[in-house]
XYZ file of C-alpha atoms in Angstrom:
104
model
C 0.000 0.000 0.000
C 1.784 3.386 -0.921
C 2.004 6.470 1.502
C -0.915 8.942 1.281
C 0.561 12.559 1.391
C 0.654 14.543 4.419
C -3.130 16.804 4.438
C -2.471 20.681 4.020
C -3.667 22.151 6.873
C -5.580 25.208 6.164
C -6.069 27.963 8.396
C -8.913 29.201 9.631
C -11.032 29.912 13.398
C -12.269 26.102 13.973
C -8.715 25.217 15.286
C -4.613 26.312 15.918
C -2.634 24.467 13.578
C -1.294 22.842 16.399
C -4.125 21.548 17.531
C -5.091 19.894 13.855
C -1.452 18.804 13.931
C -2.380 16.934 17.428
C -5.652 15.275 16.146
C -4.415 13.852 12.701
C -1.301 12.689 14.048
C -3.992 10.802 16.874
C -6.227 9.809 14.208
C -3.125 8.353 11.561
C -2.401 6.006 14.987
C -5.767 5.077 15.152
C -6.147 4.244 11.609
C -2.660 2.001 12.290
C -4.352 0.247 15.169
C -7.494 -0.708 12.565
C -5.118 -1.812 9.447
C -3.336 -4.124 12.607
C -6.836 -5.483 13.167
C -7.665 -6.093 9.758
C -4.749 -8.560 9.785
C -5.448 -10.255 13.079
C -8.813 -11.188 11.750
C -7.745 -11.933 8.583
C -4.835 -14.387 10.143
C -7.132 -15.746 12.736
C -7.388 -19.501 13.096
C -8.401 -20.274 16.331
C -11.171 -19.279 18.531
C -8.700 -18.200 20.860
C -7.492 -15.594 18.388
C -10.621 -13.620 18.820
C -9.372 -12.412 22.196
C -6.805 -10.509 20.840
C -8.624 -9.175 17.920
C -11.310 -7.817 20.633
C -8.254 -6.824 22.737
C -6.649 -4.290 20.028
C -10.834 -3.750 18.649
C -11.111 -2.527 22.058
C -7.587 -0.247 22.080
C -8.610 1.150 18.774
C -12.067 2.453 19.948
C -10.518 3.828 23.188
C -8.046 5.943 21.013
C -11.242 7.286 18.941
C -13.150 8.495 22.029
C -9.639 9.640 22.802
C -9.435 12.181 19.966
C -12.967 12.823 20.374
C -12.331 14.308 23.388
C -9.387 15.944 22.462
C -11.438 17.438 19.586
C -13.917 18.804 21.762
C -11.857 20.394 24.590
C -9.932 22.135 21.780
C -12.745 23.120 20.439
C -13.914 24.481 23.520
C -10.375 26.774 24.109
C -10.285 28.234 20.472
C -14.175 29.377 21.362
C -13.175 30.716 24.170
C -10.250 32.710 22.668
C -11.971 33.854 19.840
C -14.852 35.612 22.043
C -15.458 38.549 21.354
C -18.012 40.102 24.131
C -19.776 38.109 26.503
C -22.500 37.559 24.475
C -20.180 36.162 22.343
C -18.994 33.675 24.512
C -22.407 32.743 25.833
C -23.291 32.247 21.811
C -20.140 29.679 21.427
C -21.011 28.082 24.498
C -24.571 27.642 23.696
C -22.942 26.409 20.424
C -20.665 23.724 22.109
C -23.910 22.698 24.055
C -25.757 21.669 21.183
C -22.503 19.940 19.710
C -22.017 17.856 22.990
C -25.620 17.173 23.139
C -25.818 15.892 19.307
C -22.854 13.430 20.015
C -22.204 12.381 23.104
């Protein structure tokens, strides 16, 4: 399988470039822990095999929620930073409300 390029970051007010740095770097390790699992089922023999599959299944799903959180708390600082009243910062919480309630 050949290398995918590195994704251009763009700028912009969702998040730093740090923190998009931080989540695809997360999310490239996640998608590593899948591929990993692709091969454990695809090798497995035995029933005892399915331990480990549900093991690293397990490992992988933890590292999701992982950046899901780390998504959402960054989301919550560049909010904050970005307000520019207190209005505006009762709008972007209101905001993150709604996000938190639609996927949590």
């Amino acid at each position: 399988m050949a290398d995918t390029p590195p994704l251009k970051i763009l700028q912009g007010n969702a998040l730093s470039e740090q923190q998009k740095k931080d989540l695809l770097h997360r999310l490239a390790r996640v998608e590593g822990q899948l591929r990993g699992v692709q091969k454990l089922i695809a090798k497995a023999t035995e029933p005892a095999d399915c331990d480990g599959i549900a093991q690293q299944m397990s490992a992988a799903r933890k590292a999701l929620d992982r950046s899901f959180v780390n998504l959402l708390t960054s989301s919550m600082v560049t909010h904050a930073e970005k307000a520019s009243s207190t209005e505006d910062a009762v709008a972007r919480a209101k905001h993150l409300s709604t996000f938190l309630d639609k996927y949590v």
